[in-house]
Amino acid sequence: MTITTRETDMNERTIISVRNLVKHFPIETGFLRRQVGVVKAVDNVNFDLNEGETLALVGESGCGKTTTSHCIIQAQRPTAGRVLFRIGDAEPMDLTQMEKGELKEARRNIRMIYQDPYSSLNPRMTLLQIIGEPLVIHRMVKNQDDLQERVAELLRLVRLDPSTMNRYPHAFSGGQRQRIAIARALSLSPKVVIADEAVSALDVSVQAQILNLLKELQNQLGLTYLFVAHNLAVVKYEADRVAVMYAGKIVEIGETEALYSNPRHPYTEALISAAPNPDPDTKHRERIVLSGEVADPGNLPGGCAFHPRCRYAEDRCRQEMPELIDVGGNEIQSHQAACHFAESLELTGIAGPTLREEGGSA
Amino acid sequence: MLLYILRRLIVMIPVTILISVIGFIIIQAPPGDFVSSYIAGLEAQGDIIEPELIDSLRARYGLGEPIYVQYWKWVSSFIEGDLGYSMIYREPVVDIIAQRLPSSFTISLLSLILVYVIGIPIGILSATKQYSLADYSFTVVGFLGVATPNFLLALVGLWLLFKWTGNVAIGLYSPEMQNAPFGLAKFLDLVGHIWLPALIVGTAGTAELIRTMRANLLDELPKQYVTVARARGVKPTKLLYKYPLRIAINPVISTVGWLLPVLVEGEVLVSLVLGLPTIAPVLLDSLLQQDMFLATSIIMILGILTLVGTLLSDILLAIVDPRIRGAV
Amino acid sequence: MTGIQRGGTAMDDLAPPAAGMNGALLSVRNLQTHFFSREGVVKAVDGVSFDIKPGEILGIAGESGCGKSVTSQSILRILPKNGKIVGGEILFQNEDRTVDLATEDADGRVLRDIRGKEIAMIFQEPMTAFSPVHSIGDQIIETIRIHQEVSKEEAHDQAVEMLRRVGMPNPARNIDEYTFNLSGGMRQRAMVALSLSCRPKLLIADEPTTAVDVTIQAQMLELLRDIQADLGMAIIMITHDLGVIAELTDRVMIMYLGKEVEHGTVEDVFHRPQHPYTRGLLASIPKMEPGRVEIEPIEGVVPNPYAMPTGCKFHTRCPDFIAGVCEKHDPPLTQVAKGHEVSCFLYGGRERLE
């Protein structure tokens, strides 16, 4: 048994490997639908999702995090690149090359949870139907009794009362609906769950319940999460590793504590600085307020896409696009940033500038 | 904006051609041609037709030649303004249309005005006083209006008129005015007669407009910009007219063009029932008797009117809505 | 202050209201706003009192359904049709007289003159705050001309000046733009300019940063801070985001199901939270601090608004629930430190029950 297979380049812990993923949308105009440009929603994204970990994709709206997740489950077909998925010791499969019918097994193993628990559940279906539907579609149950038993088990798993399985979603609060959505996602015993802003619409007290539930389920079932979110504090709590996206690219990726206390990309630094903290003592600290707005992925600035908002930008940043390079970390957890000056800049993380250690991983 | 109109005009050309082709083919579809049915008709009455006349007619319109040649001959004379000759009326088509189109147009236009004048205020009232007695009453009336066929209304109108005045035919003019030169007196006479058909033709449209207006306004009223305007100290009346109404009315404006053919269609049956000298009965006759030139000409004219109406609506919409103006 | 005002009798109403204002710009007393629908009555705001002084920044925080937005809508009397103020006073110090906004005609002269001029509001969604078919300048100029007797040209100049103040890149051109042409951040700024166009004494900001990205939120908070320092108006910041409260406000009131549970300076409330709900809320927020900081959610679900719990509204989820007391009685506001009040039986009020 080799640790890496050459042609797929997958680490033995890796369950999903995203390679050079690109998703472009044409901009068309006029009567003849002439293509005048391209929206680079996802532009050469690479990362590995390791078994049992939580990797967060974080960034502001339009950064490509949701499109990336859609390209992984092939809800949107990528323009280029590969999405390698491996179940157990089997040969990895490239989901981008598979026909709809062939994707069935992959889709059984990679499930999604969405942001809005109000619109993602069909109001005309009972919990039994909602949660049981994937089981029926994938012929995972023998009969109605089997189905009910399995759904009851799933409801207990997400801490809902199994006796409510014949009710409709409107009888439940936002947090409970998100539990229902999780139960549905887990019904096929998937390996990977993609949570797309799964707690963003919830009130904080309920959000905390769901965050903890997701963690418990991960420990209990050995799940792997791709956690797509914009809230940095939530991501810090939930994720083992974080990938920060800006304008369709990953600008920094690394182990959570290392990335938060020792950011190596100015955009990460600004995001951390801007995140409001419920502590009045931090009120008077100097925040980095980025000027301008997120780059338009249909009309990206040359060089580093972040340069117009970057307070450290120099001529090189306007001309040359930075590659994602290693900036520290260790053999197990690498820390990479796409900034020409990642090695030299003194950036401030959550603990303030003093905590900076060389190659720091906490 | 100019570019937009120009582009729309260019798009209209192939559509117009398409209408003419389809119209032409459909009317040509039944076996035989109008000359044969014309001759058959005359012979049935014992008339003798001179072979020279038949031949010249056939030659002129290219009958017997392939259909695309016939089409081409018809189109080229249509463009020159020669709409051909009507067999049933034995008059040039241009003359028939010239006599009848104005009345059709007047009725349709008047209906349109009535539809808007009645429909919009009632729609607003229904929306602002949602679930009030007035709203419920207009809702019932509105649904009845949509559900009742116009010709039935026409029959009822006719019967009521007969009950009150003893007249059977409505017509557009009183008998003594029929041949009078057009002047103020004749115009007033026309106004006195035309309101009933206009009202009947417009009923369904009005009912529909009330519903549309009500729904659009109800969509807009709870929107945040209305609350914001209120929170800025804008007066309640202005709050209704300047903001939500302005937006609610956009789709109404954009359907002016589509209403035109609907009104013409409604007018056909109503005019038949009421015996009005409009273009509608002529269209029906011409279709029934395969009077090719008359029928195709009328269809062409109606088609072009619809296109023009749609274009006008789109231009109007672009003028009132900057979002569309920005996109064109 | 508020504890004494609670449950005022008819005698109090007869006294000239100005007497009790204590230098406050706005004094909300025992406000009750209910919503009436076929399903029943929702007591969205159920006896809330607070004061705000000129130039002060007050935060009102709570989760959805706590009544924070309804409180702000009550102040400006822009409640939805089925919402009614059924009790309490909203005293506003307008020039040298005191007006009770709760009893004025909602669309009458007095309120219309106050709206936009004395009290202005900014909303969550800047995209929908402007009419999509009117330019932003049209709406700003309109507001100026409703409240000031100035010519169109003068109002135009004032509007351009306000757009410049809020940091629009090209005010003279931006004024003729429509919201759909502006980026998210520019829309936010335009909305602030609209609400501040008449230099109000009080600005109510209802979740102004909820719908925007974190870098735009930071810009918005910076803008509000700068413009407050510049124009000196009082601000009521309504939000569910305790981070925003900590960042911007001087004092905070925490609400739960239409009731005030705790209020005090942000330092008091965030560093020494007393009410079990406030403590639970703070414990459930993930922190931007180094190391693993566990979060503890508040157990249970927010009760159905049509079947509100008796007694203390929080007792169904409270870890410190006192059986026989909390589910039976409404806890009074108790002062735990100067200017720090809590409505919870843990801090007193039980002795008065007998």
Coordinates of N, CA, C and O in Angstrom, one line a residue, chain B residues 127-131 220-221 223-236 238-239 242-243 246-247 250 320-327, chain C residues 76-79 81 106-107 112 115-117 119-121 123-126 128-134 138-140 142-143 146-147 178 180 191 194:
Chain B
A127 N -57.0 47.9 -3.5 CA -55.7 47.5 -2.9 C -55.6 48.3 -1.6 O -55.2 47.7 -0.6
T128 N -55.9 49.6 -1.6 CA -55.7 50.4 -0.4 C -56.7 50.0 0.7 O -56.4 50.2 1.9
K129 N -57.9 49.6 0.2 CA -58.9 49.2 1.2 C -59.1 47.7 1.1 O -60.2 47.3 1.0
Q130 N -58.0 47.0 1.2 CA -58.1 45.6 1.0 C -59.0 44.9 2.1 O -59.0 45.3 3.2
Y131 N -59.8 44.0 1.6 CA -60.8 43.3 2.5 C -61.9 44.1 3.0 O -62.5 43.8 4.0
E220 N -46.6 46.0 -3.9 CA -45.7 47.2 -3.7 C -45.9 47.8 -2.3 O -44.9 48.2 -1.7
L221 N -47.1 47.9 -1.9 CA -47.4 48.6 -0.6 C -46.6 48.2 0.6 O -46.1 49.1 1.3
K223 N -43.7 47.1 0.6 CA -42.2 47.1 0.4 C -41.6 48.2 1.3 O -42.2 49.2 1.7
Q224 N -40.3 48.0 1.5 CA -39.6 48.8 2.5 C -39.5 50.3 2.0 O -39.5 51.1 2.9
Y225 N -39.3 50.5 0.7 CA -39.1 51.9 0.3 C -40.4 52.7 0.7 O -40.3 53.9 0.8
V226 N -41.5 52.1 0.7 CA -42.7 52.8 1.1 C -42.6 53.2 2.6 O -42.9 54.3 3.0
T227 N -42.3 52.2 3.4 CA -42.1 52.5 4.9 C -41.0 53.6 5.1 O -41.2 54.5 5.9
V228 N -39.9 53.4 4.3 CA -38.9 54.4 4.4 C -39.4 55.8 4.1 O -39.1 56.8 4.8
A229 N -40.1 55.9 3.0 CA -40.7 57.2 2.6 C -41.6 57.8 3.7 O -41.6 58.9 4.0
R230 N -42.3 56.8 4.3 CA -43.2 57.3 5.4 C -42.4 57.8 6.6 O -42.7 58.8 7.2
A231 N -41.3 57.1 6.8 CA -40.4 57.4 7.9 C -39.6 58.7 7.6 O -39.0 59.3 8.5
R232 N -39.7 59.2 6.4 CA -39.1 60.5 6.1 C -40.0 61.6 6.2 O -39.7 62.8 6.0
G233 N -41.3 61.3 6.4 CA -42.3 62.4 6.6 C -43.1 62.7 5.3 O -43.7 63.7 5.2
V234 N -43.1 61.8 4.4 CA -43.8 62.0 3.1 C -45.3 61.8 3.5 O -45.7 60.9 4.2
K235 N -46.1 62.7 2.9 CA -47.6 62.7 3.1 C -48.2 61.4 2.6 O -47.8 60.9 1.6
P236 N -49.3 60.9 3.3 CA -49.9 59.7 2.9 C -50.4 59.6 1.4 O -50.2 58.6 0.8
K238 N -49.2 61.3 -1.2 CA -48.0 61.3 -2.0 C -47.3 59.9 -1.9 O -46.8 59.4 -2.8
L239 N -47.4 59.4 -0.7 CA -46.8 58.1 -0.4 C -47.4 57.0 -1.3 O -46.8 56.1 -1.7
K242 N -46.7 58.8 -5.5 CA -45.4 58.9 -6.1 C -44.7 57.6 -6.2 O -44.0 57.3 -7.1
Y243 N -44.8 56.8 -5.1 CA -43.9 55.6 -5.1 C -44.6 54.3 -5.6 O -44.4 53.8 -6.7
R246 N -46.6 54.3 -8.9 CA -45.7 54.4 -10.1 C -45.1 53.1 -10.5 O -45.0 52.8 -11.7
I247 N -44.8 52.3 -9.6 CA -44.2 51.0 -9.9 C -45.2 50.0 -10.3 O -45.1 49.2 -11.2
N250 N -46.4 50.1 -13.9 CA -45.5 49.8 -15.0 C -46.0 48.6 -15.9 O -46.1 48.7 -17.1
V320 N -40.8 55.2 -18.3 CA -41.2 55.3 -16.9 C -40.3 54.5 -16.0 O -40.3 54.8 -14.8
D321 N -39.6 53.5 -16.4 CA -38.9 52.7 -15.5 C -37.4 52.7 -15.8 O -36.9 52.2 -16.8
P322 N -36.6 53.5 -15.0 CA -35.2 53.6 -15.2 C -34.4 52.3 -15.2 O -33.4 52.1 -15.8
R323 N -35.0 51.2 -14.5 CA -34.3 50.0 -14.5 C -34.3 49.4 -15.9 O -33.3 48.8 -16.3
I324 N -35.4 49.6 -16.6 CA -35.4 49.0 -18.0 C -34.6 49.9 -18.9 O -33.9 49.5 -19.8
R325 N -34.7 51.2 -18.6 CA -33.9 52.2 -19.4 C -32.4 51.9 -19.3 O -31.7 51.9 -20.3
G326 N -32.0 51.5 -18.1 CA -30.6 51.2 -17.9 C -30.2 49.9 -18.7 O -29.1 49.8 -19.1
A327 N -31.2 49.0 -18.9 CA -30.9 47.7 -19.5 C -30.9 47.8 -21.0 O -30.3 47.0 -21.7
Chain C
L76 N -41.5 55.6 15.6 CA -41.8 56.4 14.4 C -43.2 56.3 14.0 O -43.6 56.9 13.0
R77 N -44.0 55.4 14.6 CA -45.4 55.1 14.3 C -45.5 54.6 12.8 O -46.3 55.0 12.1
I78 N -44.6 53.7 12.5 CA -44.6 53.1 11.1 C -44.9 51.6 11.2 O -44.4 50.8 10.4
L79 N -45.7 51.3 12.2 CA -46.1 49.8 12.3 C -46.9 49.3 11.2 O -47.6 50.1 10.5
K81 N -50.0 47.4 9.4 CA -51.4 47.7 9.7 C -52.0 47.0 10.9 O -52.8 47.6 11.6
A106 N -51.0 58.8 13.6 CA -49.9 58.2 13.0 C -49.4 58.9 11.7 O -48.3 59.0 11.4
D107 N -50.4 59.5 11.0 CA -50.0 60.2 9.7 C -50.3 61.6 9.8 O -50.5 62.3 8.8
R112 N -45.5 63.7 11.1 CA -44.9 63.9 9.7 C -43.8 64.9 9.8 O -42.8 64.8 9.2
R115 N -40.8 63.0 11.7 CA -40.2 61.9 10.9 C -39.3 62.5 9.8 O -39.6 63.4 9.1
G116 N -38.1 62.0 9.8 CA -37.1 62.5 8.8 C -36.4 63.7 9.2 O -35.3 64.0 8.8
K117 N -37.1 64.5 10.0 CA -36.4 65.8 10.4 C -35.8 65.7 11.8 O -34.6 66.0 12.0
I119 N -36.4 62.7 14.0 CA -36.0 61.3 14.2 C -36.0 60.7 12.8 O -36.9 60.7 12.0
A120 N -34.9 60.1 12.4 CA -34.7 59.4 11.1 C -34.3 58.0 11.4 O -33.9 57.6 12.4
M121 N -34.5 57.2 10.3 CA -34.3 55.8 10.5 C -33.5 55.2 9.3 O -33.7 55.6 8.2
F123 N -32.4 51.4 7.6 CA -33.0 50.1 7.6 C -32.0 49.0 7.1 O -30.9 49.3 6.7
Q124 N -32.4 47.8 7.2 CA -31.5 46.7 7.0 C -31.1 46.6 5.5 O -29.9 46.4 5.2
E125 N -32.0 46.8 4.6 CA -31.8 46.5 3.2 C -31.7 47.8 2.4 O -32.7 48.4 2.0
P126 N -30.5 48.3 2.1 CA -30.4 49.6 1.4 C -31.0 49.5 0.0 O -31.5 50.5 -0.6
T128 N -33.7 48.1 -1.0 CA -35.1 48.3 -1.0 C -35.5 49.6 -0.3 O -36.7 49.9 -0.2
A129 N -34.6 50.3 0.3 CA -34.9 51.5 1.0 C -35.3 52.7 0.1 O -36.0 53.6 0.4
F130 N -34.7 52.5 -1.1 CA -35.0 53.5 -2.1 C -36.0 53.0 -3.1 O -36.0 51.8 -3.5
S131 N -36.9 53.9 -3.6 CA -37.7 53.5 -4.7 C -36.9 53.2 -5.9 O -36.0 54.0 -6.3
P132 N -37.1 52.0 -6.6 CA -36.2 51.7 -7.7 C -36.4 52.6 -8.9 O -35.5 52.6 -9.8
V133 N -37.5 53.3 -9.0 CA -37.7 54.1 -10.2 C -37.5 55.6 -10.0 O -37.8 56.4 -10.9
H134 N -37.0 55.9 -8.8 CA -36.6 57.3 -8.6 C -35.1 57.4 -8.3 O -34.6 56.5 -7.6
D138 N -33.5 62.4 -6.0 CA -34.9 62.7 -6.0 C -35.4 62.5 -4.6 O -36.1 63.4 -4.0
Q139 N -35.1 61.4 -4.0 CA -35.7 61.1 -2.7 C -35.0 61.9 -1.5 O -35.7 62.2 -0.5
I140 N -33.7 62.2 -1.7 CA -33.1 63.0 -0.7 C -33.6 64.4 -0.7 O -33.9 65.0 0.3
E142 N -36.4 65.4 -1.9 CA -37.8 65.4 -1.5 C -37.8 65.6 0.1 O -38.6 66.4 0.6
T143 N -37.0 64.8 0.8 CA -37.0 64.8 2.2 C -36.6 66.2 2.7 O -37.2 66.8 3.6
I146 N -39.5 68.6 2.2 CA -40.6 68.4 3.0 C -40.4 69.2 4.3 O -41.3 69.8 4.9
H147 N -39.2 69.2 4.8 CA -38.9 69.8 6.1 C -38.3 71.1 6.2 O -38.2 71.8 7.2
Y178 N -29.5 55.6 -9.7 CA -30.6 54.8 -9.1 C -29.9 53.7 -8.3 O -28.7 53.3 -8.6
F180 N -30.0 50.5 -8.3 CA -29.6 49.3 -9.0 C -28.2 49.6 -9.7 O -27.5 48.6 -10.0
M191 N -28.1 55.5 1.8 CA -29.2 55.4 2.7 C -28.9 56.2 4.0 O -29.8 56.9 4.5
L194 N -29.5 59.7 3.1 CA -31.0 60.0 3.0 C -31.5 60.3 4.4 O -32.3 61.2 4.6

